[in-house]
Short mmCIF file of C-alpha atoms and ligand atoms in Angstrom, two decimals:
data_model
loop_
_atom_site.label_atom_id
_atom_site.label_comp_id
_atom_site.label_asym_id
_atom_site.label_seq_id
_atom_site.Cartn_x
_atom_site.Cartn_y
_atom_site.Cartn_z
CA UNK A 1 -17.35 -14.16 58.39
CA UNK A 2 -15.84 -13.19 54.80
CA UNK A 3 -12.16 -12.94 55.66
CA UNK A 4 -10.84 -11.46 52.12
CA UNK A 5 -10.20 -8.03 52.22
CA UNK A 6 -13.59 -5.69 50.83
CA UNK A 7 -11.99 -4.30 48.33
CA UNK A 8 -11.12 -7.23 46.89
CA UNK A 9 -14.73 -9.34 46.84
CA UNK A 10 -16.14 -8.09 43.98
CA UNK A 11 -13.78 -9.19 41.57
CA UNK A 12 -15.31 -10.36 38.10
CA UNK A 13 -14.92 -14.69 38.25
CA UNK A 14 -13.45 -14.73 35.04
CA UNK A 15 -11.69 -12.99 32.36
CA UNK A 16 -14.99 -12.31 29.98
CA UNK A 17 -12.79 -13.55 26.94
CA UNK A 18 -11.93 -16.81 28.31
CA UNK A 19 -15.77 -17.20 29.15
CA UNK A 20 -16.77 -16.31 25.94
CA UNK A 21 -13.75 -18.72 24.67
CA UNK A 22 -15.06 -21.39 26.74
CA UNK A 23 -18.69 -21.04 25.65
CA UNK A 24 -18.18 -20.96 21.94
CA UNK A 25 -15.38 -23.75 22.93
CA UNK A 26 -18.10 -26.14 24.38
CA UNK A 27 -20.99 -25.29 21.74
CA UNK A 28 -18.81 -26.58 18.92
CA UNK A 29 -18.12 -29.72 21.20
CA UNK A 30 -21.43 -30.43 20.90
CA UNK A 31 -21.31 -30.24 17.25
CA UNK A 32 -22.85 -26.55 16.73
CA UNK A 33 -21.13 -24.62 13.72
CA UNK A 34 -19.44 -21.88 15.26
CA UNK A 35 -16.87 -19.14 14.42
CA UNK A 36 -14.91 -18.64 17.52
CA UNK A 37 -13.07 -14.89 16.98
CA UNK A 38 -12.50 -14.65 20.47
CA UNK A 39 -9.24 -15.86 21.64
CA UNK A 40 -5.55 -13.86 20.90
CA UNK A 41 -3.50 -17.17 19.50
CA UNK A 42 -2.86 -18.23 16.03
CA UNK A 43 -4.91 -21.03 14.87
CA UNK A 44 -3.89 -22.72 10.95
CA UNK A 45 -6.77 -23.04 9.13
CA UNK A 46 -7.94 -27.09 10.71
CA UNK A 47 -8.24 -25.18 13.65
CA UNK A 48 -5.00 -26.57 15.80
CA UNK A 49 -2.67 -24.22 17.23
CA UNK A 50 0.07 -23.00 14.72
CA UNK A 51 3.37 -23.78 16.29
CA UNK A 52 6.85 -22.98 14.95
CA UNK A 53 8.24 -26.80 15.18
CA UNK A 54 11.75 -25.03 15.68
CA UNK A 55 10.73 -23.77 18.50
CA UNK A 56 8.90 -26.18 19.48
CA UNK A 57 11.74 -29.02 19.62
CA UNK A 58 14.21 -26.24 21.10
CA UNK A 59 11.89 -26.25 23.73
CA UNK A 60 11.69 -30.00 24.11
CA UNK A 61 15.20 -30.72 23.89
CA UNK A 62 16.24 -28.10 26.78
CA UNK A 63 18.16 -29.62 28.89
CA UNK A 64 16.15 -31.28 32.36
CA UNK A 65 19.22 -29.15 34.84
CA UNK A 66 17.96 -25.94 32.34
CA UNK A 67 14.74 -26.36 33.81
CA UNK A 68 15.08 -27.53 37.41
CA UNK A 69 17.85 -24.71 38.30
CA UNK A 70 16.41 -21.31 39.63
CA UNK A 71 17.12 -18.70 36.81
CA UNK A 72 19.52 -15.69 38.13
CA UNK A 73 16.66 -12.80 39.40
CA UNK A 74 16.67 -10.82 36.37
CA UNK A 75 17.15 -13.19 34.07
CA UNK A 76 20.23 -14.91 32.25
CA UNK A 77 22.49 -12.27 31.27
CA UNK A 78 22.57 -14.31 28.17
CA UNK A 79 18.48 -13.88 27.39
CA UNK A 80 18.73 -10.13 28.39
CA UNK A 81 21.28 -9.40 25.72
CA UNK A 82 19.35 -11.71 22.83
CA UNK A 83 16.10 -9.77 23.59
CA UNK A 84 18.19 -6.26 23.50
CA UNK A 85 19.61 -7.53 20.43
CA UNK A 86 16.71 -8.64 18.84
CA UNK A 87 14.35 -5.22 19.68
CA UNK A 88 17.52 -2.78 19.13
CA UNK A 89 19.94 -3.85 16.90
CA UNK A 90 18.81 -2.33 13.88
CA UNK A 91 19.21 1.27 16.41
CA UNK A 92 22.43 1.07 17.88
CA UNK A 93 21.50 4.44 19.39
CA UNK A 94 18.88 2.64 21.46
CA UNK A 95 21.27 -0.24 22.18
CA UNK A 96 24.04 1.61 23.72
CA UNK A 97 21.83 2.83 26.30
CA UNK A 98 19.87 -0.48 26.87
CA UNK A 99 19.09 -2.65 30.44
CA UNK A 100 16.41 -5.52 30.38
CA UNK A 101 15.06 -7.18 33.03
CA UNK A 102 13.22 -11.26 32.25
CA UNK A 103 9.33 -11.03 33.16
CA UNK A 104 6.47 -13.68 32.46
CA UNK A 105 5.11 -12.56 28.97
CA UNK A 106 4.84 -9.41 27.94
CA UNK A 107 2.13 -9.28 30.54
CA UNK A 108 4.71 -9.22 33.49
CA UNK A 109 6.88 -6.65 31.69
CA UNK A 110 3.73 -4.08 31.60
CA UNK A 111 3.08 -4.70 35.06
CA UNK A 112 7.20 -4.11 36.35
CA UNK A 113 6.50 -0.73 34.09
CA UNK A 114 3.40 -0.14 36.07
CA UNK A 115 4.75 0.10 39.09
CA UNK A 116 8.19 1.54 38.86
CA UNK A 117 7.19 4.63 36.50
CA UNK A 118 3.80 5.53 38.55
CA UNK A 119 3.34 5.30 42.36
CA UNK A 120 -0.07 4.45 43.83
CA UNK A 121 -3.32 5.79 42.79
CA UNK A 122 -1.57 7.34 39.79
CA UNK A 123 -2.90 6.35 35.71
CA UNK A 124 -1.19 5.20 33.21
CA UNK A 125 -2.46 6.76 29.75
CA UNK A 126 -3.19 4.71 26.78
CA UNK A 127 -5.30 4.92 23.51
CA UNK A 128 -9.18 4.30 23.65
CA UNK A 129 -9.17 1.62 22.27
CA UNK A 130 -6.62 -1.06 24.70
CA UNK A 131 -6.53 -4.32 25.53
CA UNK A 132 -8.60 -4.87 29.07
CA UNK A 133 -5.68 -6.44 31.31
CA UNK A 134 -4.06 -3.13 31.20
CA UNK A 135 -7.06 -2.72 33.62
CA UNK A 136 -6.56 -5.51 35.65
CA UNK A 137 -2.69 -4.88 35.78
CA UNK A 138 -3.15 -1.25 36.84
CA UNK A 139 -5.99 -2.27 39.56
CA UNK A 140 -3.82 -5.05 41.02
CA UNK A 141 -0.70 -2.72 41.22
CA UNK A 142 -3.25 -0.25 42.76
CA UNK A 143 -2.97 2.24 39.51
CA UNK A 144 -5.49 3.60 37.11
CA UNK A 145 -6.06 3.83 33.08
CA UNK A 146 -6.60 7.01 31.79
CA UNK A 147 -7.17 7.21 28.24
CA UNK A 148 -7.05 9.79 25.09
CA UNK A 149 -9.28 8.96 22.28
CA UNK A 150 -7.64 6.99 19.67
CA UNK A 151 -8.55 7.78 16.20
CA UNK A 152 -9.57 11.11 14.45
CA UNK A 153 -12.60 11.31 12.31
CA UNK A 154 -9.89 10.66 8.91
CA UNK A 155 -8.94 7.29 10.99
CA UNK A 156 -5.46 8.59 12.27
CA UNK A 157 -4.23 8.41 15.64
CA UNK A 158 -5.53 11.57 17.25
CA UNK A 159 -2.20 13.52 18.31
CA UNK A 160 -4.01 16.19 19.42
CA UNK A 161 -6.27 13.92 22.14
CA UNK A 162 -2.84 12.23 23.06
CA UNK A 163 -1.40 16.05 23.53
CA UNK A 164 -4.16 17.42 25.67
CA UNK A 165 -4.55 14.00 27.79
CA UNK A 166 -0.68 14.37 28.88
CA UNK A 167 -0.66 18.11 29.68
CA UNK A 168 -3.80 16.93 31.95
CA UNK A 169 -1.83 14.14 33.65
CA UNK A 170 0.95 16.55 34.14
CA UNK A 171 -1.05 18.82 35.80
CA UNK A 172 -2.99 15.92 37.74
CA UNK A 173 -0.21 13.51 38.70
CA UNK A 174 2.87 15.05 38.10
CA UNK A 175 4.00 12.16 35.42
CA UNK A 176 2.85 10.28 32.70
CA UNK A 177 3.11 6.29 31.79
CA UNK A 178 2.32 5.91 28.09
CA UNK A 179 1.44 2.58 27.18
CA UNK A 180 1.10 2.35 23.01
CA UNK A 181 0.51 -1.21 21.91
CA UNK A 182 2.13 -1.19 18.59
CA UNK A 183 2.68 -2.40 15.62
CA UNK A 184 -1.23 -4.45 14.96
CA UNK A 185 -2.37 -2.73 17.94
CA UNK A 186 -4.58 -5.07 19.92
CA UNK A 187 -8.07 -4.54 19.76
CA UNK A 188 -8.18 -2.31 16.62
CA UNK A 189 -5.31 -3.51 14.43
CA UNK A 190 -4.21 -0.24 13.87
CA UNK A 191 -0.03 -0.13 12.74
CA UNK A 192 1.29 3.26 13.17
CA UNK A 193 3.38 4.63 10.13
CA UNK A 194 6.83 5.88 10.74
CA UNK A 195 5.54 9.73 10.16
CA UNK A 196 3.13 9.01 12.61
CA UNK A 197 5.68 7.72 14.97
CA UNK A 198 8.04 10.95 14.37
CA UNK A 199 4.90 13.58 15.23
CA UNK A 200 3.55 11.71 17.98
CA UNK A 201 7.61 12.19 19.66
CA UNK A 202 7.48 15.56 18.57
CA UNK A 203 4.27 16.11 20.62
CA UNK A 204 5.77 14.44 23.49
CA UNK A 205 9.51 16.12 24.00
CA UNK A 206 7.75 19.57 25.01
CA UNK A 207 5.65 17.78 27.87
CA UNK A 208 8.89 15.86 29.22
CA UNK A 209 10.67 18.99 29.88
CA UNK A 210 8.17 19.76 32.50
CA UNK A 211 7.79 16.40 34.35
CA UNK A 212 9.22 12.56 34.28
CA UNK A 213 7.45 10.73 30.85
CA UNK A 214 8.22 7.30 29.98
CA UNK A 215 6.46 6.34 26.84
CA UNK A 216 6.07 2.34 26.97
CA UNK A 217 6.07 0.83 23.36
CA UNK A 218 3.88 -2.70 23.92
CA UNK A 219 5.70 -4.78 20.84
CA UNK A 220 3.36 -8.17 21.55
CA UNK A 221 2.52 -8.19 17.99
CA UNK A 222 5.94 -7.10 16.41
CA UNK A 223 6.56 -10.12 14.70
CA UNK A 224 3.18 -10.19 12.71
CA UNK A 225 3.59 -6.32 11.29
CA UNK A 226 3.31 -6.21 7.69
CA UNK A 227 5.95 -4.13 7.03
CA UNK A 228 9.73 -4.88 8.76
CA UNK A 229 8.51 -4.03 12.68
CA UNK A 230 11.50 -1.96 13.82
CA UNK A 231 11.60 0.82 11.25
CA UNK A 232 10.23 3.65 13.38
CA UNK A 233 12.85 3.33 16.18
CA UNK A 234 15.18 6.16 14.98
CA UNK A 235 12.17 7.95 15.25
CA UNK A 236 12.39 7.22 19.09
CA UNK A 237 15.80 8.16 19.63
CA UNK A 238 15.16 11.95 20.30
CA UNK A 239 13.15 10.91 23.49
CA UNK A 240 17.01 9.31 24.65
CA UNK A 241 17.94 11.07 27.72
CA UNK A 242 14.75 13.31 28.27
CA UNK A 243 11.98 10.81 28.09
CA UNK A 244 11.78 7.40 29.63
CA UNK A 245 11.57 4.68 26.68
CA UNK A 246 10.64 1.58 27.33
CA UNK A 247 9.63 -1.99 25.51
CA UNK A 248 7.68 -4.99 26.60
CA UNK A 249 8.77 -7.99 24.80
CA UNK A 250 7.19 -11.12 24.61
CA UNK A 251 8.17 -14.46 23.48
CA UNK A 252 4.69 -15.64 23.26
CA UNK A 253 3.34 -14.49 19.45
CA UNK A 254 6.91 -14.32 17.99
CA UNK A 255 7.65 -17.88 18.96
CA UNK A 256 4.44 -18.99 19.32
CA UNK A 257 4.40 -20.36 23.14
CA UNK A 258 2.16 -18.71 24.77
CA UNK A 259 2.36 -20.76 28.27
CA UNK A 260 6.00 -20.73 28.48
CA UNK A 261 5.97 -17.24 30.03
CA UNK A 262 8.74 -15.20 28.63
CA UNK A 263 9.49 -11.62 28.09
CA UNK A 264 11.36 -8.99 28.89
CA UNK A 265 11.31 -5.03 29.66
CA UNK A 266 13.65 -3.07 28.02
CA UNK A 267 14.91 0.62 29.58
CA UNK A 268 16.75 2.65 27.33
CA UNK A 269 18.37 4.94 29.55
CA UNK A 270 21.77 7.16 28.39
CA UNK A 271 22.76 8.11 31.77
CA UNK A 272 24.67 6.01 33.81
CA UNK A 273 23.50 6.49 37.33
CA UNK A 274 19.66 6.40 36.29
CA UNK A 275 20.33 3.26 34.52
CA UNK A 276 22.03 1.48 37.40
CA UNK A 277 19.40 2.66 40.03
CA UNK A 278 16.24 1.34 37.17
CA UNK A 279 18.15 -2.11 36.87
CA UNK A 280 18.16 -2.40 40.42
CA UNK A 281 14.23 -1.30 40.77
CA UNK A 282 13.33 -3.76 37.92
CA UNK A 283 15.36 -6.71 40.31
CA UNK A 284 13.53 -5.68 42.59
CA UNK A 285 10.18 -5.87 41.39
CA UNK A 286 10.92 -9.06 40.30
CA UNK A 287 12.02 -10.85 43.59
CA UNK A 288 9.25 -8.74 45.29
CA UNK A 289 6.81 -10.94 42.77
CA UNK A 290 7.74 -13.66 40.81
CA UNK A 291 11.05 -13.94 42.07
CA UNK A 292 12.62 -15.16 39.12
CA UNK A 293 11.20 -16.03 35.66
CA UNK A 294 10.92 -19.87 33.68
CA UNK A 295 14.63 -20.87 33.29
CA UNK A 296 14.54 -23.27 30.71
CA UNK A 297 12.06 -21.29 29.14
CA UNK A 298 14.81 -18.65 28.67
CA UNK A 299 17.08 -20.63 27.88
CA UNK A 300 14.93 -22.03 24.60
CA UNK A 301 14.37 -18.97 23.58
CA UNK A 302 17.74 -17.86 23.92
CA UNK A 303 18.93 -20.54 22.09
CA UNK A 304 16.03 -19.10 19.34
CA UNK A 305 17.61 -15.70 19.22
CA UNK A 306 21.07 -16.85 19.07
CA UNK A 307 21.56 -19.60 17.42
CA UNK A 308 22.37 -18.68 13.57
CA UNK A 309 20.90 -22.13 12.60
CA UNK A 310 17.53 -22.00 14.84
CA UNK A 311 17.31 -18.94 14.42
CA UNK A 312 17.46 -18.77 10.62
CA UNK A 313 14.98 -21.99 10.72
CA UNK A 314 12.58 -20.28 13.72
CA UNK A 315 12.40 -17.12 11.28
CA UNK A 316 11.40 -18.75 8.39
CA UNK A 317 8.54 -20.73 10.16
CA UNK A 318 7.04 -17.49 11.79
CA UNK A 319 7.04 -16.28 7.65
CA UNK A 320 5.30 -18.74 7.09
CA UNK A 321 2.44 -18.07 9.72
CA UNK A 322 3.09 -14.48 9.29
CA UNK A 323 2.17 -15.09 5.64
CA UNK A 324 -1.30 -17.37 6.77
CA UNK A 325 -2.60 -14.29 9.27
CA UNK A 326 -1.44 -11.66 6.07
CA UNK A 327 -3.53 -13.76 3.62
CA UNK A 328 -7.00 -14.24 6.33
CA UNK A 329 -6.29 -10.12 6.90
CA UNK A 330 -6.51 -9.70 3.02
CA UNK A 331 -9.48 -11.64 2.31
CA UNK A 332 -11.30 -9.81 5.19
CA UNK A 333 -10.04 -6.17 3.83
CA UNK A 334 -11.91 -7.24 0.90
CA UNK A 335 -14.99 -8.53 2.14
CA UNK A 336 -15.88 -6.05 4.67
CA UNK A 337 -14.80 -3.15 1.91
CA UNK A 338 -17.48 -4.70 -0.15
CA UNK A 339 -19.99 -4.70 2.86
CA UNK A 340 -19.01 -1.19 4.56
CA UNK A 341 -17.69 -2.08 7.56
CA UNK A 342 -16.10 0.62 9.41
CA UNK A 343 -13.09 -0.44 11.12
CA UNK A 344 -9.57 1.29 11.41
CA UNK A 345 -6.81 0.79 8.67
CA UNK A 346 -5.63 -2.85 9.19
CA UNK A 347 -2.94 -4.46 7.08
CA UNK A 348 -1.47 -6.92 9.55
CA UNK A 349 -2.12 -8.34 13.48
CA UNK A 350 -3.97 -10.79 15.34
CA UNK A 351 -7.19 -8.68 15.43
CA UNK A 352 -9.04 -6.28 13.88
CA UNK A 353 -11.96 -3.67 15.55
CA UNK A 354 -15.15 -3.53 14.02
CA UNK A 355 -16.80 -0.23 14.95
CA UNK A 356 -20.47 -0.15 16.37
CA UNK A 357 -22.56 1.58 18.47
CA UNK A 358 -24.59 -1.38 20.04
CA UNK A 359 -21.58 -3.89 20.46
CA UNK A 360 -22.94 -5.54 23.47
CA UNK A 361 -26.49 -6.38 21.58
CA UNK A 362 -24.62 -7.30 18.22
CA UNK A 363 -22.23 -9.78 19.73
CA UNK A 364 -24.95 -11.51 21.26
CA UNK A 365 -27.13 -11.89 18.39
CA UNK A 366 -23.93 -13.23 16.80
CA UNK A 367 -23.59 -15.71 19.05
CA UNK A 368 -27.30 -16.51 18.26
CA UNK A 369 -25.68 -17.26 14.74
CA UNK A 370 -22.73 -19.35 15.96
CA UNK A 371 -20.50 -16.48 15.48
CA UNK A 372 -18.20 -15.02 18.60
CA UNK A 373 -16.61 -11.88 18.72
CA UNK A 374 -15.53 -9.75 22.04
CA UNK A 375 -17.54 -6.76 22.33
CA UNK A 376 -16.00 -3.87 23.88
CA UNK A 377 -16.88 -0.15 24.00
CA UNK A 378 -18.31 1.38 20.80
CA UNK A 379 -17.00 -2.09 18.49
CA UNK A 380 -16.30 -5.67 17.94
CA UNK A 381 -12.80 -7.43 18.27
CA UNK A 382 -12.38 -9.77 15.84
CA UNK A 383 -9.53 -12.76 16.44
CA UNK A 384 -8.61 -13.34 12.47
CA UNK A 385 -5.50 -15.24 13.71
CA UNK A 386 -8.17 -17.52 15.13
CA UNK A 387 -10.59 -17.78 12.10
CA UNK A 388 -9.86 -20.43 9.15
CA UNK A 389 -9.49 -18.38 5.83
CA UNK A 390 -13.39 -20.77 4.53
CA UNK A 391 -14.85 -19.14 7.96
CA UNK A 392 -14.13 -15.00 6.83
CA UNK A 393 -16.90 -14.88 4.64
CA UNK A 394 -19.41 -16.01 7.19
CA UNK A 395 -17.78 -14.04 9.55
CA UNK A 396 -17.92 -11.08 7.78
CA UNK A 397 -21.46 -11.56 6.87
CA UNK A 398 -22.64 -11.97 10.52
CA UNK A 399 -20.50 -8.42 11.22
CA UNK A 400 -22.48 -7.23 8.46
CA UNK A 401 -25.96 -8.47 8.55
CA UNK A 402 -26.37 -9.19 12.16
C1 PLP B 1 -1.56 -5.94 23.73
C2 PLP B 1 -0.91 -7.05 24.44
N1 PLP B 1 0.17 -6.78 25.17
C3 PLP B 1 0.81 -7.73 25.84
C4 PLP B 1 0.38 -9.03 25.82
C5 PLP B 1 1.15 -9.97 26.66
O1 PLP B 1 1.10 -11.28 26.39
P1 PLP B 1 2.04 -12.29 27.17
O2 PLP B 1 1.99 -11.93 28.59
O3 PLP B 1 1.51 -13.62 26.84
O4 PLP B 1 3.40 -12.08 26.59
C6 PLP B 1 -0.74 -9.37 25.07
C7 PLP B 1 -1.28 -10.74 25.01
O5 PLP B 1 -2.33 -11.05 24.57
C8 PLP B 1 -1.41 -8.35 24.36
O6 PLP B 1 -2.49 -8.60 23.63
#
């Protein structure tokens, strides 16, 4: 007798990037030569996982009752208020109407959105191009992806896809949830420009005035922009009070600790009553699943974000790595110029899209060659924060040549 539920027995074993992780992983174990592009963490160039040491002795040095106590539900009041701080306040106009709620990652903040801004069997809408657990979130929540196709033929984001897609979803679900993963926009490494930012609000006010949109901004990748990350948000502000705005935060690229499991989502919500009653969903949500987040985790990291003299030390060290992924993304802008790669504009971000039309066949015959990529539909994702600057020529070779 198979006692789990149908619906849930034909779940894939594995997440196909670990596999593909673990492969390439084991290959060069065995002494192969191999390029492993696969995996979304920053490697330094001997292949060991970059680390910002302030954060990493924060981390050690939180205290053992830090770490054995239960954290409050929604997180210390104190690691709410860094995070708000941190994301909004450069936009005071943001921050005044801000609530946050602690989550695992960035990953648990998308999933809180997911089901507190949709209700069953609804989709959340996101770009073409999107990073697969948005798929896995949404099925586990019982939800959907919809999508709107991401780039127009000049390589912009295609506002008028985005447009249509939402007036559908109004007329099909009655709301919309718009997850847009930016800046270095994970798989393609696209960075939205702040004009882009100011049309694509100016296509969504007309929609909210007919039903509830929330428009989630995923900011993963914020800290690795190559421009200052938070210079669109007065762009945002005009969605204040007649769109939902909201902002997963992670802890995991900006201070490089991936396994210690902290975010945050951020609500920016002007009215009062609608702001107590989204606080008390987000609660909620979070006793209903994880009950309450890592506490000393949140406490390091508050101690990151507050902390003049950590913090000052913390920033400098993500420069520095910052500076390592900017340099790998140059060198590959210039190689894969020179070879004709077609991929969207890059100048910053963990990972860069490499358009093709046989992605499945390419990345195998890669792998033939040592060299592993993620295939996904119609292109290649390419890990650069995982490739050592000596490996991008053969790397962009094998995109080429293959
Ligand atoms: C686009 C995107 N959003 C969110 C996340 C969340 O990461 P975490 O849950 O580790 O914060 C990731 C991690 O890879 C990501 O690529």
């Amino acid at each position: 007798m198979i006692h789990l539920i149908p619906s849930h027995r034909n779940r894939p074993s594995d997440d196909p990037i670990f596999s593909l992780h673990r492969e390439a992983t084991a290959r060069k174990a065995k002494g192969d030569r191999i390029i492993n592009a696969t995996i979304g963490v920053l490697l330094d160039d001997e292949g060991a996982l970059a680390v910002l040491p302030t954060a990493a002795r924060v981390v050690h040095e939180t205290k053992v009752d830090d770490w054995a106590a239960y954290a409050p539900i929604a997180g210390h009041p104190a690691f709410l208020q860094a995070v708000q701080n941190d994301l909004l306040g450069g936009e005071p106009r943001l921050r005044a109407t801000s609530i946050a709620v602690a989550t695992p990652g960035g990953s648990g903040a998308l999933r809180h959105a997911i089901v507190n801004f949709l209700e069953a069997g609804q989709a959340l809408l996101t770009t073409s191009y999107f990073w697969a657990p948005y798929s896995t979130l949404a099925d586990e929540a019982e939800r959907k992806v919809a999508t709107f196709s991401m780039f127009t033929s000049d390589g912009k984001l295609d506002l008028d896809a985005l447009d249509q897609a939402v007036a559908t979803q109004i007329q099909d679900q009655g709301r919309v949830l718009l997850f847009i993963n930016d800046p270095c926009h994970n798989p393609t490494g696209y960075s939205m420009h702040r004009d882009e930012w100011k049309a694509l609000v100016a296509r969504l006010l007309p929609h909210a005035e007919r039903a509830p949109l929330t428009l989630l901004v995923d900011v993963a990748y914020a800290a690795y922009s190559a421009g200052p990350p938070w210079d669109h948000l007065p762009e945002l502000v005009p969605l204040l009070g007649k769109a939902g705005l909201l902002f997963a935060w992670s802890a995991s690229k900006t201070f490089t600790h991936y396994g210690l499991r902290v975010g945050a989502l951020v609500a920016c919500i002007p009215e009062e009553k609608e702001r107590a009653a989204t606080d008390n969903a987000l609660s909620y949500s979070s006793r209903g699943t994880w009950s309450n987040c890592n506490a000393g985790g949140l406490r390091a990291i508050t101690q990151l974000l507050t902390d003049p003299a950590l913090k000052a030390a913390a920033d400098a060290e993500r420069e520095v790595t910052r500076k390592l992924l900017a340099h790998r993304v140059n060198i590959f802008n210039e190689l894969a110029h020179a070879k004709n790669l077609r991929y969207p504009r890059y100048d910053g971000g963990f990972f860069v899209s490499v358009f093709t039309d046989e992605a499945a066949e390419k990345a195998a015959r890669m792998r033939d060659r040592g060299v592993y990529v993620v295939p996904i539909r119609g292109a290649l994702r390419v890990g650069l924060c995982a490739v050592a600057e000596q490996d991008i020529p053969a790397l962009v070779d094998a995109l080429a040549t293959t």
